[in-house]
């Protein structure tokens, strides 16, 4: 019998992320929340989501009685500015506002939260920024318009429109449900938002405020009234499972959390006061499982640095620190040796700047030397689990074709189109290679051994990977995006012969191995199980909440007992039992 997906922590509203707006229906049955998840990118990793790396806010509807998830209201565009329930019906009005001070557009969306039926009114010349029901038969709408005369170009003005109940008596006949609502209509009379007048002064004073702390306080109060707890959580970028059943999670707003096998929070390491923008993005556990290393970004945007903290896994106390003069991407091997690579994230960067050499450390943090890995960008990201060696992606230049002008000095002197063409030709010759990093002998500098090319630099993106050594020999199974197609590929070591390659419907967010099963989480919210030897796809499990809402994976690991733990953009851990 399969086990259900377990959500850690077991709290209501796991789909919300950050709450921007809330609304409660007049009869108290329904709660609507505008939730925002943030971006699926960080200093060291980016997950290519099908709808972009920064998901649009979503409107989530919950049953007030037990706080269970009911449905997600599909909203066009990238912003939700206002929402309001009808005074007597289970009808939710939602407004969106897109564009800038020179061009605005928006949508008025009416949804029956019980059935999911919708009416969508597209407004091509104004945004919908505030809604209020005057009574059961009239919806007042506040719009933002842009001035188009030369004297006031770029200024925003407010207008208001009163939308009456349609003659049919059914609000959902206000406009067709399909996108064709923006086209011509045979219905008599003007479009619902065509009749406007200048907004009364009190409207602007009543614009909905994005008061995130107040919205979170409301959700906590609702959870407490139901005998439960809730707190806002941000993305889980790294997870690790210990042999005793505990699970570690590095979160965007917390350095490290430790969870018991039953899903109880045991301790938390908050970010230090000097942290800058990104925390809780990387996690390493020493082979003896006594210590975990996490990274903290410090400094400023044009002088970013990293601090690597060693945390005791007994109680969460911080034992030691490594201060690096650059933002770092960590890598480790199974014996505990680890490396810190310069991720080159400075803005603005000095013209004379060059990346620092990658520092190497013993398991106890003793420096072991350094190796030059060259420039880093998101196309060179690589995180490998369970590897006995250190691996990295490096960029190498292929030889220029004969009789090709490549003189950089001439390009600088001539400038213009020639310089641009020369630079594009140089970039086209670059290839991304998988390299093995080894320690030097007797304190000598470490070495970088390029093993094989992955393909053109613009077409291949290294991401999560896992080392495997089975009957077919040693290999890396890694996620790539070859010519725009996401895929998992097994490449034999050390020469890179592809054993199998599996195209996927979206990017791979995490991959790991247990026994003879390979697990991979996709950005669209599926858990795949495969044969690591042949690449045969065995099963596909949707990663959804009990109400059917799809979670967004960011990372994945397996436990010693075969469970699968997935960190999500929603700030939750998903645990799928070994027998599921």
Coordinates of C-alpha atoms in Angstrom, one line a residue:
X1 CA 0.0 0.0 0.0
X2 CA 1.5 3.3 -1.1
X3 CA 2.1 6.1 1.5
X4 CA 0.8 9.6 1.0
X5 CA 3.2 12.5 0.5
X6 CA 4.1 14.0 3.8
X7 CA 4.5 17.8 4.1
X8 CA 7.0 19.1 6.7
X9 CA 6.0 21.2 8.7
X10 CA 2.4 20.0 8.9
X11 CA 0.9 23.5 8.9
X12 CA -2.0 25.0 7.0
X13 CA -1.5 27.2 3.9
X14 CA 1.6 25.4 2.6
X15 CA 1.0 26.8 -0.9
X16 CA 1.1 30.5 0.1
X17 CA 4.7 31.6 0.4
X18 CA 4.5 35.3 1.1
X19 CA 0.9 36.6 1.6
X20 CA 0.2 40.0 -0.1
X21 CA -3.6 40.3 0.2
X22 CA -6.3 38.3 2.0
X23 CA -10.1 38.4 1.9
X24 CA -12.8 36.5 3.8
X25 CA -16.2 35.8 2.3
X26 CA -19.2 37.5 3.9
X27 CA -20.6 34.1 5.1
X28 CA -17.2 33.2 6.6
X29 CA -16.9 30.0 4.5
X30 CA -14.1 31.0 2.2
X31 CA -10.6 32.6 2.6
X32 CA -8.8 34.0 -0.4
X33 CA -5.0 34.7 -0.2
X34 CA -2.7 36.3 -2.8
X35 CA 0.5 34.3 -2.4
X36 CA 3.9 35.0 -3.9
X37 CA 6.7 32.5 -4.0
X38 CA 9.7 34.7 -4.9
X39 CA 12.3 33.7 -7.5
X40 CA 13.7 30.2 -8.3
X41 CA 17.2 31.6 -8.6
X42 CA 20.0 32.4 -6.2
X43 CA 23.7 33.2 -6.2
X44 CA 24.7 29.6 -6.9
X45 CA 21.7 28.0 -8.5
X46 CA 18.8 28.6 -10.9
X47 CA 15.9 26.3 -11.6
X48 CA 14.4 27.0 -15.0
X49 CA 10.6 27.0 -14.3
X50 CA 8.3 26.6 -17.3
X51 CA 6.7 29.9 -16.6
X52 CA 9.9 31.8 -15.8
X53 CA 12.2 31.9 -12.9
X54 CA 9.9 34.2 -10.9
X55 CA 6.4 32.7 -10.7
X56 CA 3.5 35.1 -10.8
X57 CA 1.4 35.6 -7.6
X58 CA -1.4 33.1 -7.3
X59 CA -4.9 33.5 -5.8
X60 CA -5.5 30.6 -3.4
X61 CA -8.9 29.8 -1.9
X62 CA -9.2 27.9 1.4
X63 CA -12.2 26.5 3.3
X64 CA -12.5 28.6 6.5
X65 CA -13.8 25.7 8.6
X66 CA -10.7 23.5 8.5
X67 CA -8.3 25.8 6.5
X68 CA -8.0 23.1 3.8
X69 CA -7.0 24.1 0.3
X70 CA -9.9 24.3 -2.2
X71 CA -8.6 25.7 -5.5
X72 CA -6.2 28.1 -7.2
X73 CA -7.8 30.9 -9.3
X74 CA -6.0 31.3 -12.6
X75 CA -5.0 34.9 -13.0
X76 CA -3.5 36.4 -16.1
X77 CA -0.4 38.6 -15.9
X78 CA 2.3 39.0 -13.2
X79 CA 0.5 41.0 -10.5
X80 CA -2.6 40.8 -8.4
X81 CA -3.4 44.1 -6.8
X82 CA -6.8 43.7 -5.2
X83 CA -9.5 41.2 -4.4
X84 CA -13.0 41.4 -2.8
X85 CA -15.8 38.9 -2.1
X86 CA -19.4 39.6 -3.1
X87 CA -21.6 40.5 -0.1
X88 CA -23.9 37.5 -0.5
X89 CA -22.5 35.2 -3.2
X90 CA -19.4 32.9 -3.3
X91 CA -18.1 35.3 -5.9
X92 CA -14.5 36.6 -5.8
X93 CA -13.5 39.7 -7.8
X94 CA -9.8 40.0 -8.6
X95 CA -8.0 42.9 -10.2
X96 CA -4.6 43.1 -11.9
X97 CA -2.5 46.0 -12.9
X98 CA 0.4 45.6 -15.4
X99 CA 2.8 48.0 -17.2
X100 CA 4.5 51.3 -16.3
X101 CA 3.7 55.0 -16.2
X102 CA 3.6 55.1 -20.0
X103 CA 1.4 52.2 -20.8
X104 CA -0.9 50.2 -18.5
X105 CA -3.3 47.3 -18.9
X106 CA -5.2 45.1 -16.5
X107 CA -7.9 42.5 -15.9
X108 CA -11.1 42.3 -13.9
X109 CA -11.7 38.7 -13.0
X110 CA -14.9 37.3 -11.4
X111 CA -14.7 33.7 -10.1
X112 CA -17.3 31.5 -8.5
X113 CA -15.0 29.9 -5.9
X114 CA -17.3 26.9 -5.5
X115 CA -17.5 25.9 -9.2
X116 CA -14.5 27.6 -10.6
X117 CA -16.5 29.4 -13.4
X118 CA -15.0 32.7 -14.5
X119 CA -15.8 35.9 -16.3
X120 CA -12.8 37.9 -17.5
X121 CA -12.9 41.6 -18.5
X122 CA -9.7 42.7 -20.2
X123 CA -8.8 46.3 -20.0
X124 CA -6.3 47.3 -22.6
X125 CA -5.7 50.9 -21.5
X126 CA -5.8 50.8 -17.7
X127 CA -5.0 48.7 -14.7
X128 CA -7.4 47.5 -12.0
X129 CA -6.0 48.6 -8.6
X130 CA -8.9 48.5 -6.2
X131 CA -12.3 46.9 -5.9
X132 CA -15.3 47.3 -3.5
X133 CA -18.8 46.0 -3.7
X134 CA -21.2 48.9 -3.2
X135 CA -24.0 46.5 -2.8
X136 CA -25.1 43.1 -4.2
X137 CA -25.8 44.6 -7.6
X138 CA -22.9 47.0 -8.1
X139 CA -19.1 46.6 -8.2
X140 CA -17.0 49.7 -8.0
X141 CA -13.6 49.6 -9.7
X142 CA -10.7 51.9 -9.4
X143 CA -8.5 52.1 -12.5
X144 CA -5.1 53.6 -13.2
X145 CA -4.7 55.3 -16.6
X146 CA -1.8 57.0 -18.3
X147 CA -1.8 60.5 -19.7
X148 CA -0.9 60.7 -23.4
X149 CA -0.7 64.5 -23.9
X150 CA 2.7 66.0 -24.1
X151 CA 2.2 68.2 -21.0
X152 CA 1.6 65.3 -18.7
X153 CA 3.1 62.4 -20.4
X154 CA 4.1 59.5 -18.1
X155 CA 1.8 60.6 -15.3
X156 CA -0.7 58.2 -13.8
X157 CA -4.3 59.3 -13.1
X158 CA -7.1 57.5 -11.4
X159 CA -10.5 56.8 -12.8
X160 CA -13.5 54.9 -11.4
X161 CA -16.1 52.7 -13.0
X162 CA -19.3 51.3 -11.6
X163 CA -20.0 47.8 -13.0
X164 CA -23.7 46.8 -12.6
X165 CA -25.0 43.2 -12.4
X166 CA -25.6 41.9 -16.0
X167 CA -29.2 41.9 -17.3
X168 CA -29.1 38.1 -17.0
X169 CA -28.7 38.3 -13.3
X170 CA -25.6 36.1 -13.5
X171 CA -22.4 38.0 -12.8
X172 CA -20.4 35.4 -14.7
X173 CA -22.1 36.5 -18.0
X174 CA -20.4 39.9 -17.7
X175 CA -17.9 38.6 -20.2
X176 CA -17.1 35.2 -21.8
X177 CA -14.8 32.9 -19.8
X178 CA -12.4 32.5 -22.7
X179 CA -9.6 34.8 -23.8
X180 CA -12.0 36.0 -26.6
X181 CA -13.5 38.3 -24.0
X182 CA -11.1 41.0 -25.2
X183 CA -12.6 40.9 -28.7
X184 CA -15.7 42.5 -30.2
X185 CA -19.1 41.5 -28.7
X186 CA -22.6 41.4 -30.1
X187 CA -24.0 42.4 -26.7
X188 CA -25.6 45.8 -26.6
X189 CA -24.1 48.6 -24.6
X190 CA -20.5 49.6 -23.8
X191 CA -17.8 47.3 -22.4
X192 CA -18.1 46.8 -18.6
X193 CA -15.2 49.2 -17.8
X194 CA -15.6 51.6 -20.7
X195 CA -17.8 54.1 -18.8
X196 CA -15.5 56.0 -16.4
X197 CA -15.2 59.2 -14.5
X198 CA -12.4 60.9 -12.6
X199 CA -11.9 59.1 -9.3
X200 CA -13.1 60.7 -6.1
X201 CA -10.3 61.7 -3.7
X202 CA -11.2 59.1 -1.1
X203 CA -10.5 56.3 -3.6
X204 CA -6.7 56.8 -3.6
X205 CA -6.7 56.9 0.2
X206 CA -8.3 53.4 0.2
X207 CA -5.9 51.7 -2.2
X208 CA -5.1 48.2 -0.9
X209 CA -1.8 48.2 1.0
X210 CA 0.8 45.4 0.6
X211 CA 1.2 44.9 4.3
X212 CA 2.9 41.5 4.5
X213 CA 3.4 41.4 8.3
X214 CA -0.3 42.2 8.8
X215 CA -1.4 39.5 6.3
X216 CA 0.9 37.0 8.0
X217 CA -0.6 37.9 11.4
X218 CA -4.1 37.2 10.0
X219 CA -3.1 33.8 8.8
X220 CA -1.4 33.0 12.1
X221 CA -4.6 34.0 14.0
X222 CA -6.7 31.8 11.7
X223 CA -4.4 28.9 12.2
X224 CA -4.3 29.4 16.0
X225 CA -8.1 29.6 16.1
X226 CA -8.2 26.2 14.5
X227 CA -5.7 24.8 17.0
X228 CA -2.7 24.8 14.6
X229 CA 0.4 26.8 14.0
X230 CA 1.5 28.7 10.9
X231 CA 4.5 30.8 9.9
X232 CA 5.7 32.2 6.6
X233 CA 8.5 30.2 5.0
X234 CA 10.7 30.9 2.1
X235 CA 12.4 28.6 -0.4
X236 CA 14.3 25.5 0.7
X237 CA 17.4 25.4 -1.5
X238 CA 19.3 22.5 0.0
X239 CA 18.5 19.4 2.0
X240 CA 20.4 16.6 3.6
X241 CA 19.3 13.4 5.4
X242 CA 21.2 11.9 8.3
X243 CA 21.6 8.3 9.3
X244 CA 19.6 8.7 12.4
X245 CA 16.5 9.9 10.4
X246 CA 16.9 13.6 11.0
X247 CA 16.6 15.9 8.0
X248 CA 18.5 19.2 7.5
X249 CA 17.1 22.1 5.4
X250 CA 18.8 25.3 4.3
X251 CA 16.2 27.9 3.7
X252 CA 16.3 31.3 2.0
X253 CA 15.4 33.0 5.3
X254 CA 17.1 30.6 7.7
X255 CA 20.6 29.2 7.7
X256 CA 19.7 25.8 8.8
X257 CA 16.8 23.8 10.3
X258 CA 16.9 20.3 11.8
X259 CA 13.8 18.2 11.7
X260 CA 13.1 15.0 13.6
X261 CA 12.1 11.8 11.7
X262 CA 8.5 12.6 12.8
X263 CA 8.6 16.1 11.3
X264 CA 9.2 18.1 14.5
X265 CA 11.5 21.1 14.4
X266 CA 14.4 20.4 16.7
X267 CA 16.5 23.5 16.3
X268 CA 17.0 26.5 13.9
X269 CA 20.1 28.5 13.1
X270 CA 19.0 32.1 12.2
X271 CA 21.1 34.2 9.8
X272 CA 23.7 36.5 11.4
X273 CA 23.0 40.2 11.4
X274 CA 25.7 41.0 8.8
X275 CA 24.2 38.6 6.2
X276 CA 23.5 40.2 2.8
X277 CA 20.5 39.3 0.7
X278 CA 21.1 35.5 0.4
X279 CA 21.3 33.0 3.2
X280 CA 20.5 29.3 3.5
X281 CA 21.4 28.4 -0.1
X282 CA 24.1 25.7 0.4
X283 CA 24.6 22.8 2.8
X284 CA 27.3 20.2 3.3
X285 CA 27.5 17.5 6.0
X286 CA 30.8 16.0 7.1
X287 CA 31.2 12.2 6.8
X288 CA 31.0 11.7 10.6
X289 CA 27.7 13.7 10.6
X290 CA 28.8 15.9 13.5
X291 CA 29.0 19.1 11.5
X292 CA 27.2 20.9 8.7
X293 CA 28.6 23.8 6.6
X294 CA 26.3 26.6 5.4
X295 CA 27.1 29.8 3.6
X296 CA 26.2 33.4 4.3
X297 CA 26.6 36.2 1.8
X298 CA 28.1 39.4 3.3
X299 CA 29.4 42.7 2.0
X300 CA 27.6 44.8 -0.6
X301 CA 26.5 44.4 -4.2
X302 CA 29.8 45.6 -5.6
X303 CA 31.9 43.8 -2.9
X304 CA 30.1 40.5 -2.1
X305 CA 31.8 38.0 0.1
X306 CA 31.0 34.7 1.7
X307 CA 31.3 33.3 5.2
X308 CA 31.2 29.6 5.6
X309 CA 29.8 28.5 9.0
X310 CA 30.4 25.2 10.7
X311 CA 27.3 24.2 12.7
X312 CA 27.2 21.4 15.3
X313 CA 24.5 18.9 14.4
X314 CA 24.1 18.1 18.1
X315 CA 22.4 21.4 19.0
X316 CA 22.8 23.9 16.1
X317 CA 25.6 25.9 17.7
X318 CA 28.0 27.6 15.4
X319 CA 31.6 26.2 15.9
X320 CA 33.8 28.0 13.4
X321 CA 33.9 30.4 10.5
X322 CA 35.7 30.7 7.2
X323 CA 35.7 34.2 5.8
X324 CA 36.2 34.2 2.0
X325 CA 36.8 37.4 -0.1
X326 CA 34.3 36.3 -2.8
X327 CA 30.8 34.8 -3.1
X328 CA 31.3 31.1 -3.0
X329 CA 29.8 27.9 -4.5
X330 CA 30.6 24.9 -2.4
X331 CA 31.5 21.4 -3.6
X332 CA 32.5 18.3 -1.7
X333 CA 33.5 14.7 -2.1
X334 CA 32.6 11.7 0.0
X335 CA 35.7 11.8 2.2
X336 CA 34.7 15.3 3.4
X337 CA 37.3 17.4 1.3
X338 CA 35.5 20.5 0.1
X339 CA 36.1 23.4 -2.3
X340 CA 34.8 27.0 -2.5
X341 CA 34.5 28.5 -6.0
X342 CA 34.3 32.2 -6.8
X343 CA 30.8 32.7 -8.4
X344 CA 31.9 36.1 -9.7
X345 CA 28.8 38.0 -8.7
X346 CA 29.8 41.6 -8.4
X347 CA 27.8 44.6 -9.7
X348 CA 29.3 46.6 -11.1
X349 CA 32.4 44.6 -11.7
X350 CA 35.8 46.2 -12.2
X351 CA 37.2 46.0 -15.8
X352 CA 40.4 44.5 -14.4
X353 CA 38.6 42.0 -12.2
X354 CA 39.3 38.3 -12.5
X355 CA 37.9 35.4 -10.4
X356 CA 39.8 34.1 -7.4
X357 CA 41.3 30.7 -7.4
X358 CA 39.1 28.0 -5.9
X359 CA 40.2 27.2 -2.3
X360 CA 40.4 23.6 -1.2
X361 CA 39.9 22.4 2.4
X362 CA 40.2 19.3 4.5
X363 CA 37.1 17.9 6.3
X364 CA 38.1 19.8 9.4
X365 CA 38.5 23.1 7.5
X366 CA 42.3 23.1 7.2
X367 CA 43.3 24.8 4.0
X368 CA 44.8 22.5 1.4
X369 CA 45.7 24.9 -1.4
X370 CA 43.9 26.3 -4.4
X371 CA 43.2 25.7 -8.1
X372 CA 42.2 28.1 -10.9
X373 CA 38.8 27.2 -12.4
X374 CA 38.3 30.4 -14.4
X375 CA 35.1 32.4 -15.0
X376 CA 31.8 31.2 -13.5
X377 CA 28.3 32.0 -14.5
X378 CA 25.0 30.1 -14.1
X379 CA 25.8 28.0 -17.2
X380 CA 28.8 26.6 -15.2
X381 CA 26.9 25.6 -12.1
X382 CA 27.3 22.0 -11.0
X383 CA 26.4 20.3 -7.7
X384 CA 27.3 16.6 -7.5
X385 CA 26.1 14.2 -4.8
X386 CA 28.0 11.1 -3.6
X387 CA 31.1 11.7 -5.6
X388 CA 34.5 10.4 -4.5
X389 CA 36.2 13.3 -6.4
X390 CA 35.6 17.0 -6.8
X391 CA 34.0 17.9 -10.1
X392 CA 33.4 21.3 -11.7
X393 CA 32.4 22.8 -15.1
X394 CA 35.0 24.9 -16.8
X395 CA 35.0 26.9 -20.0
X396 CA 37.6 26.2 -22.6
X397 CA 38.2 27.9 -26.0
X398 CA 38.3 25.7 -29.1
X399 CA 41.0 26.7 -31.7
X400 CA 40.0 29.4 -34.1
X401 CA 39.5 28.3 -37.8
X402 CA 42.3 29.0 -40.1
X403 CA 42.4 32.6 -41.6
X404 CA 39.9 33.8 -39.0
X405 CA 40.6 37.3 -37.7
X406 CA 40.8 37.0 -33.9
X407 CA 43.2 39.8 -33.0
X408 CA 41.8 41.3 -29.9
X409 CA 44.0 44.4 -30.3
X410 CA 42.6 45.1 -33.7
X411 CA 39.0 44.6 -32.4
X412 CA 39.6 47.2 -29.8
X413 CA 41.2 49.6 -32.3
X414 CA 38.5 49.2 -34.9
X415 CA 35.5 48.9 -32.6
X416 CA 32.0 48.9 -34.0
X417 CA 30.6 46.0 -35.8
X418 CA 34.0 44.3 -36.2
X419 CA 34.6 44.2 -32.5
X420 CA 31.1 42.8 -31.8
X421 CA 31.6 40.1 -34.5
X422 CA 35.0 39.2 -33.0
X423 CA 33.5 38.9 -29.6
X424 CA 30.6 36.7 -30.8
X425 CA 33.1 34.5 -32.7
X426 CA 35.1 34.1 -29.5
X427 CA 32.0 33.1 -27.5
X428 CA 30.9 30.7 -30.2
X429 CA 34.2 28.8 -29.8
X430 CA 33.8 28.3 -26.1
X431 CA 32.9 24.9 -24.8
X432 CA 31.8 23.7 -21.3
X433 CA 33.9 20.9 -20.1
X434 CA 33.5 18.6 -17.1
X435 CA 36.7 18.7 -15.0
X436 CA 38.1 16.8 -12.1
X437 CA 39.8 18.7 -9.4
X438 CA 42.6 17.0 -7.4
X439 CA 44.7 17.9 -4.5
X440 CA 48.4 18.6 -5.0
X441 CA 51.1 16.3 -3.6
X442 CA 52.9 17.5 -0.5
X443 CA 51.3 20.9 -0.3
X444 CA 51.7 21.5 -4.0
X445 CA 49.0 23.4 -5.8
X446 CA 45.9 21.4 -6.8
X447 CA 45.3 20.4 -10.4
X448 CA 42.4 20.7 -12.8
X449 CA 41.9 17.8 -15.2
X450 CA 39.5 18.5 -18.1
X451 CA 37.7 15.2 -18.8
X452 CA 35.3 15.8 -21.7
X453 CA 33.2 18.6 -23.3
X454 CA 29.4 18.7 -22.6
X455 CA 28.7 20.7 -25.8
X456 CA 28.5 24.3 -26.9
X457 CA 28.5 26.7 -24.0
X458 CA 25.3 28.4 -25.0
X459 CA 23.4 25.1 -25.3
X460 CA 24.4 23.1 -22.2
X461 CA 23.7 24.0 -18.6
X462 CA 25.0 21.8 -15.9
X463 CA 22.8 21.5 -12.8
X464 CA 22.2 18.8 -10.2
X465 CA 24.1 15.6 -10.7
X466 CA 24.9 12.3 -8.8
X467 CA 27.8 10.0 -9.0
X468 CA 27.1 6.3 -9.6
X469 CA 29.3 3.2 -9.8
X470 CA 27.5 0.1 -10.8
X471 CA 27.8 -2.8 -13.2
X472 CA 28.1 -0.4 -16.1
X473 CA 31.1 1.4 -14.4
X474 CA 31.6 4.8 -12.8
X475 CA 29.5 7.7 -14.3
X476 CA 27.8 11.0 -13.6
X477 CA 24.1 11.3 -14.1
X478 CA 23.5 15.0 -14.6
X479 CA 20.8 17.4 -15.7
X480 CA 21.5 19.5 -18.8
X481 CA 19.5 21.7 -21.3
X482 CA 20.9 20.6 -24.6
X483 CA 19.6 22.9 -27.5
X484 CA 16.8 24.0 -25.2
X485 CA 15.6 20.5 -24.3
X486 CA 15.9 19.6 -20.6
X487 CA 17.2 16.0 -20.1
X488 CA 19.0 13.7 -17.8
X489 CA 22.1 12.1 -19.2
X490 CA 24.4 9.4 -17.9
X491 CA 28.1 10.1 -18.9
X492 CA 30.7 7.5 -18.3
X493 CA 33.8 8.5 -16.4
X494 CA 36.4 9.5 -17.2
X495 CA 35.9 10.1 -21.0
X496 CA 32.2 11.1 -21.0
X497 CA 30.6 8.5 -23.3
X498 CA 26.8 8.9 -23.1
X499 CA 25.2 5.7 -21.9
X500 CA 21.6 7.0 -22.1
X501 CA 19.8 10.3 -22.3
X502 CA 16.2 11.0 -21.2
X503 CA 14.4 14.1 -22.4
X504 CA 12.1 15.6 -19.7
X505 CA 9.1 18.0 -20.0
X506 CA 10.9 20.6 -17.7
X507 CA 14.2 21.3 -16.0
X508 CA 15.5 18.9 -13.4
X509 CA 15.5 20.5 -10.0
X510 CA 17.2 17.7 -8.0
X511 CA 18.5 14.2 -8.5
X512 CA 19.8 11.5 -6.2
X513 CA 20.3 7.7 -5.9
X514 CA 19.3 5.0 -3.5
X515 CA 20.0 1.3 -3.9
X516 CA 19.4 0.7 -7.6
X517 CA 16.8 3.5 -8.1
X518 CA 17.4 7.0 -9.5
X519 CA 15.1 9.8 -8.3
X520 CA 14.6 13.1 -10.1
X521 CA 12.3 16.0 -9.4
X522 CA 11.2 18.2 -12.3
X523 CA 10.4 21.9 -12.2
X524 CA 6.8 21.1 -13.1
X525 CA 6.3 19.2 -9.9
X526 CA 6.8 15.5 -10.8
X527 CA 9.0 12.9 -9.0
X528 CA 10.5 10.5 -11.5
X529 CA 12.0 7.1 -10.7
X530 CA 14.4 5.6 -13.2
X531 CA 16.9 2.8 -13.7
X532 CA 20.4 4.4 -13.2
X533 CA 21.9 1.8 -15.6
X534 CA 19.5 2.1 -18.5
X535 CA 17.6 5.3 -18.0
X536 CA 14.3 3.5 -18.2
X537 CA 11.5 5.6 -16.6
X538 CA 9.6 3.5 -14.1
X539 CA 7.1 5.9 -12.4
X540 CA 6.0 9.5 -12.3
X541 CA 4.4 10.8 -9.1
X542 CA 2.9 14.3 -9.0
X543 CA 4.2 16.3 -6.0
X544 CA 0.9 17.9 -4.9
X545 CA -0.7 19.0 -1.7
X546 CA -3.8 17.1 -0.4
X547 CA -6.0 19.4 -2.4
X548 CA -4.1 18.9 -5.6
X549 CA -1.9 22.0 -5.7
X550 CA 1.4 21.3 -7.4
X551 CA 4.5 22.1 -5.4
X552 CA 7.7 23.6 -7.1
X553 CA 10.8 21.5 -6.3
X554 CA 14.2 23.1 -5.9
X555 CA 16.3 20.2 -4.5
X556 CA 16.1 16.5 -3.7
X557 CA 17.9 13.9 -1.6
X558 CA 17.4 10.3 -0.5
X559 CA 17.6 9.1 3.0
X560 CA 19.5 6.0 4.2
X561 CA 16.2 4.1 4.4
X562 CA 15.1 5.0 0.9
X563 CA 12.7 7.9 1.6
X564 CA 12.9 10.9 -0.8
X565 CA 13.1 14.4 0.7
X566 CA 12.3 17.4 -1.6
X567 CA 12.9 21.0 -0.8
X568 CA 10.4 23.4 -2.5
X569 CA 10.0 27.0 -3.5
X570 CA 7.0 27.1 -1.2
X571 CA 9.4 26.6 1.8
X572 CA 8.2 23.1 2.6
X573 CA 9.8 19.7 2.7
X574 CA 8.0 16.9 0.9
X575 CA 8.8 13.4 2.1
X576 CA 7.8 10.4 0.1
X577 CA 8.2 7.1 1.9
X578 CA 10.3 4.3 0.5
X579 CA 7.3 2.1 -0.2
X580 CA 5.2 4.8 -1.8

